[in-house]
Short mmCIF file of C-alpha atoms in Angstrom, two decimals:
data_model
loop_
_atom_site.label_atom_id
_atom_site.label_comp_id
_atom_site.label_asym_id
_atom_site.label_seq_id
_atom_site.Cartn_x
_atom_site.Cartn_y
_atom_site.Cartn_z
CA MET A 1 14.88 -34.19 5.87
CA SER A 2 14.79 -35.20 2.47
CA ALA A 3 13.84 -33.06 -0.63
CA LYS A 4 10.62 -34.88 -1.11
CA ALA A 5 9.71 -34.45 2.78
CA SER A 6 10.72 -30.80 2.65
CA SER A 7 8.32 -30.10 -0.31
CA LYS A 8 5.53 -31.73 1.36
CA ALA A 9 5.97 -29.73 4.57
CA ALA A 10 6.27 -26.62 2.60
CA VAL A 11 2.64 -27.59 1.06
CA ASP A 12 1.40 -28.48 4.11
CA GLY A 13 2.57 -25.38 5.63
CA GLY A 14 1.07 -23.05 3.36
CA GLY A 15 -2.29 -24.82 3.57
CA ALA A 16 -2.09 -24.54 7.17
CA VAL A 17 -1.80 -20.68 6.43
CA ALA A 18 -4.81 -20.25 4.26
CA GLY A 19 -6.66 -22.33 6.66
CA LYS A 20 -6.35 -20.31 9.62
CA LEU A 21 -7.24 -17.01 7.43
CA ALA A 22 -10.65 -15.75 8.05
CA PHE A 23 -13.02 -16.14 5.48
CA LEU A 24 -13.01 -12.52 3.93
CA ASP A 25 -9.39 -12.31 3.97
CA ARG A 26 -9.19 -15.85 2.32
CA TRP A 27 -11.17 -15.13 -0.57
CA LEU A 28 -10.08 -11.25 -0.58
CA ALA A 29 -8.73 -11.62 -4.16
CA VAL A 30 -12.19 -12.68 -5.50
CA TRP A 31 -14.00 -9.68 -3.65
CA ILE A 32 -10.90 -7.23 -5.08
CA LEU A 33 -11.51 -8.31 -8.80
CA ALA A 34 -15.33 -8.34 -8.23
CA ALA A 35 -14.99 -4.88 -7.13
CA MET A 36 -12.50 -3.95 -10.16
CA ALA A 37 -15.08 -5.42 -12.49
CA ALA A 38 -18.18 -3.55 -11.09
CA GLY A 39 -16.26 -0.50 -11.23
CA LEU A 40 -15.11 -0.81 -14.79
CA GLY A 41 -19.03 -1.97 -15.68
CA LEU A 42 -20.45 0.97 -13.76
CA GLY A 43 -17.91 3.33 -15.73
CA ARG A 44 -19.08 2.04 -19.27
CA ALA A 45 -22.70 1.45 -18.13
CA VAL A 46 -23.83 4.71 -16.48
CA PRO A 47 -22.99 7.62 -19.16
CA GLY A 48 -21.56 10.70 -17.05
CA LEU A 49 -21.08 8.48 -14.03
CA GLY A 50 -17.42 9.38 -13.84
CA ASP A 51 -17.99 13.13 -14.31
CA ALA A 52 -20.71 12.97 -11.72
CA LEU A 53 -18.18 11.30 -9.38
CA ALA A 54 -15.35 13.62 -10.08
CA LYS A 55 -17.16 17.00 -9.38
CA VAL A 56 -16.67 17.28 -5.89
CA THR A 57 -13.01 16.29 -5.03
CA VAL A 58 -10.72 16.69 -1.68
CA THR A 59 -7.08 17.68 -2.88
CA GLY A 60 -7.65 16.89 -6.47
CA VAL A 61 -9.26 13.21 -5.53
CA SER A 62 -12.75 12.47 -5.95
CA LEU A 63 -14.96 12.76 -2.61
CA PRO A 64 -16.32 9.16 -2.60
CA ILE A 65 -12.53 8.03 -2.89
CA ALA A 66 -11.42 9.99 -0.05
CA LEU A 67 -13.93 8.71 2.13
CA GLY A 68 -13.36 5.20 1.17
CA LEU A 69 -9.65 5.98 1.95
CA LEU A 70 -10.67 7.20 5.32
CA VAL A 71 -13.22 4.29 5.99
CA MET A 72 -10.29 1.97 4.78
CA MET A 73 -7.28 3.41 6.86
CA TYR A 74 -9.08 3.74 9.92
CA PRO A 75 -9.80 0.75 11.66
CA VAL A 76 -6.07 -0.50 10.80
CA LEU A 77 -4.90 2.29 12.67
CA ALA A 78 -7.14 1.79 15.46
CA LYS A 79 -5.53 -1.65 15.87
CA VAL A 80 -1.86 -0.29 16.42
CA ARG A 81 -0.27 -0.46 20.02
CA TYR A 82 1.31 3.03 19.91
CA ASP A 83 2.90 2.46 23.26
CA ARG A 84 4.98 0.16 21.45
CA LEU A 85 6.34 2.39 18.80
CA GLU A 86 9.49 3.33 20.52
CA SER A 87 10.56 -0.17 20.24
CA VAL A 88 10.39 0.21 16.28
CA THR A 89 12.03 3.53 15.92
CA ARG A 90 14.97 2.39 17.71
CA ASP A 91 15.10 -0.54 15.35
CA ARG A 92 17.92 0.86 12.73
CA ARG A 93 17.90 -2.63 10.74
CA LEU A 94 14.43 -1.77 9.80
CA LEU A 95 14.54 2.17 9.33
CA LEU A 96 17.61 2.57 7.12
CA PRO A 97 16.78 -0.13 4.82
CA SER A 98 13.05 1.35 4.58
CA LEU A 99 14.67 4.87 3.64
CA LEU A 100 16.85 3.43 1.09
CA LEU A 101 14.31 1.55 -0.66
CA ASN A 102 11.48 4.16 -0.77
CA TRP A 103 13.42 7.11 -1.37
CA VAL A 104 16.62 6.14 -3.44
CA LEU A 105 15.81 2.77 -4.98
CA GLY A 106 12.14 2.88 -5.62
CA PRO A 107 11.71 6.04 -7.62
CA ALA A 108 15.26 5.37 -9.42
CA VAL A 109 13.80 1.71 -10.39
CA MET A 110 10.60 3.28 -11.52
CA PHE A 111 12.46 6.00 -13.56
CA ALA A 112 14.59 3.12 -15.52
CA LEU A 113 11.92 0.88 -16.10
CA ALA A 114 9.32 3.77 -17.37
CA TRP A 115 12.25 4.64 -20.05
CA LEU A 116 12.93 1.05 -20.86
CA PHE A 117 9.09 -0.11 -21.65
CA LEU A 118 7.90 3.30 -22.79
CA PRO A 119 10.32 5.08 -24.72
CA ASP A 120 8.10 6.15 -27.28
CA LEU A 121 5.05 7.45 -24.93
CA PRO A 122 6.12 10.12 -22.92
CA GLU A 123 2.77 10.77 -21.22
CA TYR A 124 2.60 7.22 -20.05
CA ARG A 125 6.52 7.45 -19.01
CA THR A 126 5.67 10.46 -17.07
CA GLY A 127 2.64 9.28 -15.37
CA LEU A 128 4.56 6.16 -14.21
CA ILE A 129 7.56 7.92 -12.80
CA ILE A 130 5.18 10.04 -10.62
CA VAL A 131 3.73 6.95 -9.42
CA GLY A 132 7.33 5.90 -8.52
CA LEU A 133 7.71 9.22 -6.49
CA ALA A 134 4.56 8.69 -4.57
CA ARG A 135 5.54 6.52 -2.01
CA CYS A 136 2.54 4.35 -0.36
CA ILE A 137 0.69 5.82 2.83
CA ALA A 138 -2.34 4.23 2.64
CA MET A 139 -3.14 0.68 1.31
CA VAL A 140 0.03 -0.77 2.26
CA ILE A 141 -1.30 -0.85 5.92
CA ILE A 142 -3.88 -3.27 4.60
CA TRP A 143 -1.67 -5.48 2.75
CA ASN A 144 0.81 -5.76 5.66
CA ASP A 145 -2.02 -6.23 8.11
CA LEU A 146 -3.41 -9.42 6.11
CA ALA A 147 0.21 -10.78 5.68
CA CYS A 148 0.68 -10.42 9.46
CA GLY A 149 3.32 -7.56 9.17
CA ASN A 150 4.27 -5.79 12.28
CA ARG A 151 1.61 -3.31 12.42
CA GLU A 152 3.41 -0.83 14.79
CA ALA A 153 6.63 -1.06 12.38
CA ALA A 154 3.97 -0.25 9.60
CA ALA A 155 2.72 2.72 11.31
CA VAL A 156 6.26 4.05 11.59
CA LEU A 157 7.19 3.53 8.30
CA VAL A 158 4.10 5.08 6.95
CA ALA A 159 4.41 8.12 9.28
CA LEU A 160 8.02 8.54 7.72
CA ASN A 161 6.87 8.21 4.27
CA SER A 162 4.48 10.74 4.96
CA VAL A 163 7.03 13.43 6.66
CA PHE A 164 9.63 12.73 3.65
CA GLN A 165 6.65 12.78 1.07
CA VAL A 166 5.95 16.15 1.90
CA PHE A 167 9.44 17.56 1.76
CA ALA A 168 10.97 15.43 -1.02
CA PHE A 169 8.19 14.59 -3.63
CA ALA A 170 8.36 17.96 -5.40
CA ALA A 171 12.21 17.87 -5.57
CA LEU A 172 12.54 14.26 -6.62
CA GLY A 173 9.68 15.21 -9.29
CA TRP A 174 12.06 18.02 -10.63
CA PHE A 175 15.15 15.49 -10.55
CA TYR A 176 13.38 12.81 -12.49
CA LEU A 177 11.82 14.71 -14.57
CA SER A 178 13.98 17.45 -15.53
CA VAL A 179 17.26 17.38 -14.34
CA LEU A 180 18.27 13.29 -14.77
CA PRO A 181 16.57 13.40 -18.36
CA GLY A 182 18.76 16.33 -19.32
CA TRP A 183 22.08 14.62 -17.82
CA LEU A 184 21.20 11.43 -20.10
CA GLY A 185 20.30 13.29 -22.97
CA LEU A 186 16.58 12.46 -22.75
CA GLU A 187 13.51 14.63 -23.01
CA GLN A 188 11.09 14.88 -20.32
CA ALA A 189 8.35 16.96 -19.06
CA ALA A 190 8.53 19.35 -16.14
CA LEU A 191 6.48 18.42 -13.17
CA GLU A 192 5.35 21.58 -10.89
CA VAL A 193 3.56 20.48 -7.61
CA SER A 194 3.97 22.75 -4.57
CA VAL A 195 4.55 21.29 -1.04
CA TRP A 196 1.43 22.47 0.32
CA GLU A 197 -0.69 20.23 -2.21
CA ILE A 198 1.32 17.33 -1.15
CA ALA A 199 1.01 18.25 2.77
CA ARG A 200 -2.52 18.64 2.53
CA SER A 201 -2.89 15.35 0.84
CA VAL A 202 -0.93 13.49 3.70
CA LEU A 203 -2.71 15.45 6.51
CA ILE A 204 -6.22 14.24 5.07
CA PHE A 205 -5.34 10.89 3.89
CA LEU A 206 -3.25 9.88 6.85
CA GLY A 207 -3.63 12.58 9.73
CA ILE A 208 -7.38 11.98 9.90
CA PRO A 209 -7.51 8.37 10.23
CA LEU A 210 -4.44 8.25 12.20
CA ALA A 211 -5.91 10.72 14.78
CA ALA A 212 -9.07 8.82 14.75
CA GLY A 213 -7.40 5.62 15.58
CA PHE A 214 -5.40 6.64 18.19
CA ALA A 215 -8.05 8.44 19.99
CA THR A 216 -10.27 5.46 19.67
CA ARG A 217 -7.58 3.20 21.19
CA ARG A 218 -6.65 5.61 23.87
CA LEU A 219 -10.56 6.04 25.13
CA GLY A 220 -11.30 2.70 24.43
CA GLU A 221 -8.66 1.26 26.75
CA LYS A 222 -9.39 3.75 29.27
CA ALA A 223 -13.17 3.03 29.71
CA ARG A 224 -12.88 -0.66 29.29
CA GLY A 225 -9.30 -2.00 29.37
CA ARG A 226 -7.21 -3.28 26.92
CA ASP A 227 -8.30 -6.83 26.91
CA TRP A 228 -12.00 -5.40 26.14
CA TYR A 229 -10.66 -3.33 23.23
CA GLU A 230 -8.82 -5.96 21.41
CA ALA A 231 -11.38 -8.97 22.04
CA LYS A 232 -14.52 -7.09 21.70
CA LEU A 233 -14.26 -3.55 19.50
CA ILE A 234 -11.45 -3.98 17.25
CA PRO A 235 -13.25 -7.52 15.78
CA ARG A 236 -16.26 -5.16 15.18
CA ILE A 237 -14.79 -2.32 13.57
CA GLY A 238 -11.97 -4.27 11.68
CA PRO A 239 -13.59 -5.69 8.73
CA PHE A 240 -14.98 -1.84 7.84
CA ALA A 241 -11.05 -1.50 6.46
CA LEU A 242 -12.01 -4.11 3.82
CA TYR A 243 -15.41 -2.42 2.95
CA GLY A 244 -13.57 0.78 2.45
CA LEU A 245 -11.03 -0.90 0.28
CA LEU A 246 -13.65 -2.57 -2.08
CA PHE A 247 -15.64 0.85 -2.19
CA THR A 248 -12.69 2.80 -2.99
CA ILE A 249 -11.65 0.22 -5.74
CA VAL A 250 -15.45 0.25 -7.24
CA VAL A 251 -15.41 4.09 -7.21
CA LEU A 252 -11.85 4.49 -8.57
CA PHE A 253 -12.79 2.06 -11.45
CA ALA A 254 -15.92 3.39 -12.24
CA LEU A 255 -14.17 6.84 -12.89
CA GLN A 256 -11.78 5.62 -15.74
CA GLY A 257 -13.58 2.66 -16.58
CA GLU A 258 -14.23 3.89 -20.42
CA ALA A 259 -10.35 5.09 -20.58
CA ILE A 260 -9.30 1.94 -19.38
CA THR A 261 -11.69 -0.32 -21.49
CA SER A 262 -11.34 1.76 -24.78
CA LYS A 263 -7.40 1.65 -24.70
CA PRO A 264 -6.51 -1.99 -23.77
CA LEU A 265 -3.25 -2.35 -25.77
CA ASP A 266 -2.06 1.25 -24.09
CA VAL A 267 -3.27 -0.42 -20.39
CA VAL A 268 -1.10 -3.49 -21.34
CA ARG A 269 2.04 -1.51 -22.14
CA ILE A 270 1.71 0.61 -18.80
CA ALA A 271 1.07 -2.53 -17.12
CA LEU A 272 4.01 -4.46 -17.92
CA PRO A 273 6.60 -2.21 -16.06
CA LEU A 274 4.49 -1.83 -13.06
CA LEU A 275 4.63 -5.83 -12.75
CA VAL A 276 8.29 -5.60 -13.10
CA TYR A 277 8.37 -3.12 -10.41
CA PHE A 278 6.32 -4.88 -7.80
CA ALA A 279 8.36 -7.87 -8.21
CA LEU A 280 11.76 -6.28 -7.85
CA MET A 281 10.80 -4.33 -5.10
CA TRP A 282 8.69 -6.42 -3.25
CA ALA A 283 10.99 -9.48 -3.62
CA GLY A 284 14.42 -7.38 -3.19
CA SER A 285 13.02 -5.63 0.19
CA MET A 286 11.82 -9.16 1.45
CA ALA A 287 15.27 -10.58 0.95
CA LEU A 288 17.29 -7.57 2.35
CA GLY A 289 15.02 -7.94 5.28
CA ARG A 290 16.14 -11.66 5.57
CA ALA A 291 19.90 -10.71 5.15
CA VAL A 292 19.88 -8.00 7.66
CA GLY A 293 18.35 -10.44 10.49
CA LEU A 294 14.95 -8.83 10.64
CA ASP A 295 12.08 -11.58 11.75
CA TYR A 296 9.14 -12.57 9.50
CA PRO A 297 6.91 -9.58 10.44
CA LYS A 298 9.30 -6.33 10.41
CA ALA A 299 10.61 -8.08 6.61
CA THR A 300 7.08 -8.26 5.74
CA THR A 301 6.54 -4.70 6.60
CA LEU A 302 9.58 -3.63 4.95
CA ALA A 303 8.71 -5.46 1.70
CA PHE A 304 5.37 -4.20 1.46
CA THR A 305 6.16 -0.49 2.38
CA ALA A 306 8.80 -0.58 -0.27
CA ALA A 307 6.66 -2.05 -3.33
CA GLY A 308 3.58 0.09 -2.40
CA ASN A 309 2.77 3.45 -4.00
CA ASN A 310 0.57 6.32 -2.90
CA PHE A 311 -1.48 6.01 -6.10
CA GLU A 312 -4.03 8.72 -4.83
CA LEU A 313 -1.20 11.36 -4.52
CA ALA A 314 0.17 10.27 -8.02
CA ILE A 315 -3.56 10.44 -9.59
CA ALA A 316 -4.26 14.02 -7.85
CA VAL A 317 -0.98 15.33 -8.97
CA ALA A 318 -1.19 14.19 -12.85
CA ILE A 319 -4.53 15.32 -13.03
CA ALA A 320 -3.89 18.69 -11.39
CA THR A 321 -0.55 19.01 -13.53
CA PHE A 322 -2.09 17.64 -16.81
CA GLY A 323 -5.44 17.27 -16.80
CA ALA A 324 -7.93 14.37 -16.01
CA THR A 325 -7.96 13.03 -19.45
CA SER A 326 -4.13 13.13 -19.94
CA GLY A 327 -2.01 9.82 -20.49
CA GLN A 328 -0.23 10.85 -17.15
CA ALA A 329 -3.77 10.58 -15.42
CA LEU A 330 -4.45 7.30 -17.25
CA ALA A 331 -0.86 5.82 -16.02
CA GLY A 332 -1.81 6.86 -12.52
CA VAL A 333 -5.07 4.93 -12.44
CA VAL A 334 -3.60 1.82 -14.23
CA GLY A 335 -1.30 1.80 -11.47
CA PRO A 336 -4.16 0.34 -8.71
CA LEU A 337 -5.40 -1.88 -11.65
CA ILE A 338 -2.25 -3.19 -11.33
CA GLU A 339 -1.07 -2.82 -7.98
CA VAL A 340 -3.98 -4.17 -6.17
CA PRO A 341 -4.45 -7.77 -7.40
CA VAL A 342 -0.36 -8.32 -7.37
CA LEU A 343 0.02 -7.22 -3.80
CA ILE A 344 -2.71 -9.45 -2.85
CA GLY A 345 -1.11 -12.18 -4.38
CA LEU A 346 2.01 -11.16 -2.82
CA VAL A 347 0.20 -11.41 0.44
CA TYR A 348 -0.14 -15.07 -0.09
CA VAL A 349 3.44 -15.55 -1.22
CA ALA A 350 4.41 -13.63 1.97
CA LEU A 351 2.50 -15.92 4.25
CA ALA A 352 3.61 -19.12 2.14
CA SER A 353 7.33 -17.64 2.70
CA ARG A 354 7.18 -17.55 6.77
CA ARG A 355 8.94 -21.04 6.69
CA PHE A 356 12.35 -19.18 5.47
CA PHE A 357 12.41 -16.96 8.58
CA PRO A 358 13.57 -18.31 12.11
CA GLY A 359 11.07 -19.01 14.70
CA ALA A 360 8.16 -17.82 12.60
CA GLY A 361 6.37 -21.28 12.96
CA ASP A 362 3.95 -22.67 10.35
CA GLY A 363 0.70 -20.52 10.59
CA PRO A 364 0.10 -17.03 10.92
CA ARG A 365 0.64 -14.61 14.02
CA SER A 366 -0.91 -11.35 14.82
CA SER A 367 1.10 -8.62 13.09
CA SER A 368 1.46 -6.96 16.81
CA SER A 369 3.51 -9.55 18.02
CA VAL A 370 6.50 -7.81 18.98
CA ASP A 371 7.09 -9.44 22.31
CA ALA A 372 7.94 -13.30 23.22
CA ASP A 373 4.36 -13.75 24.65
CA ALA A 374 2.37 -12.47 21.64
CA ALA A 375 4.79 -14.67 19.29
CA SER A 376 3.81 -17.71 21.19
CA THR A 377 0.14 -17.19 21.16
CA PRO A 378 -1.53 -18.14 18.12
CA PRO A 379 -4.26 -15.71 17.03
CA ASP A 380 -7.86 -16.21 16.47
CA LYS A 381 -9.53 -15.77 13.00
CA ASP A 382 -10.28 -11.84 14.01
CA SER A 383 -6.70 -10.95 14.65
CA VAL A 384 -5.59 -11.75 11.32
CA ARG A 385 -8.61 -10.09 9.49
CA VAL A 386 -8.25 -6.42 8.16
#
């Protein structure tokens, strides 16, 4: 095939991908940007709204945000085929790179970028390092599902991140904020956070929706069968993941609307290393997945689980340790401000990159397609929707 023909095929393939997305997914970037704008507007227009939203908290996170996260995660976890998880846990080509990317390279890359871009702003620098330590256990499920990643693999990797987070977060915080800067002759603030604080956050934001999703599938399939469950029930509850996501974004940005809009230059300086971080981690992980022989769904899952961060934990730790009005907390809030639009953009990049993976085809396939039959059957629109 000529270079011109290849280019045309690539364009046509990208159009086919976009055309097969459900309406809500196709315009998701618009909904997210609108939610961000609405949150910022509310935070500025309604005096005391942020204080009112922050009065009741769950593990240091505003109760409305906590509810939004639970609603967001439940439908996606209800889609997981739990009887297929064993096939994922045996895949060392997926698990070992994921552990390396999340718990060795990810924190190290964020540490380096924070010092490179913010050498004169220690509060923001500390906040970014905390964001890098908090590996994603929530929104990554949304991005993975939209990009037609492997849903079962995402569930396993998120569970692994959760377990490692409980035991590794405090130790890594001590290393990157106290030990390593001392070795390098740099000054940095210490981070004091208990293992129980992290475990409690993981149990709430992952454990509750995971248990609810598992129970829904188990009881639904037992009562009406798998065909009814996936053809009837899932399309009904699926859109609530997007509603929960948008609600969470509105509340999150309403909480910090004044801080974000009153310090635009600071936000820009915090945003630059975050942009570099997301690009490096996602592109590097996607390339690594392709290099070790992963198919498109698993490589996509590897990339999004490595690039995403647990901003709710990072914000909670920053607020609990340094205060709600601290620079560390602001850096944590800027994290999702940059992460949300960047990663939704990478969803479209991922879908367009399918043609570089053997046997991927031109259009999106279900993220739970790990067997040949599922891979050969094109999904309907609801199977792509969150």
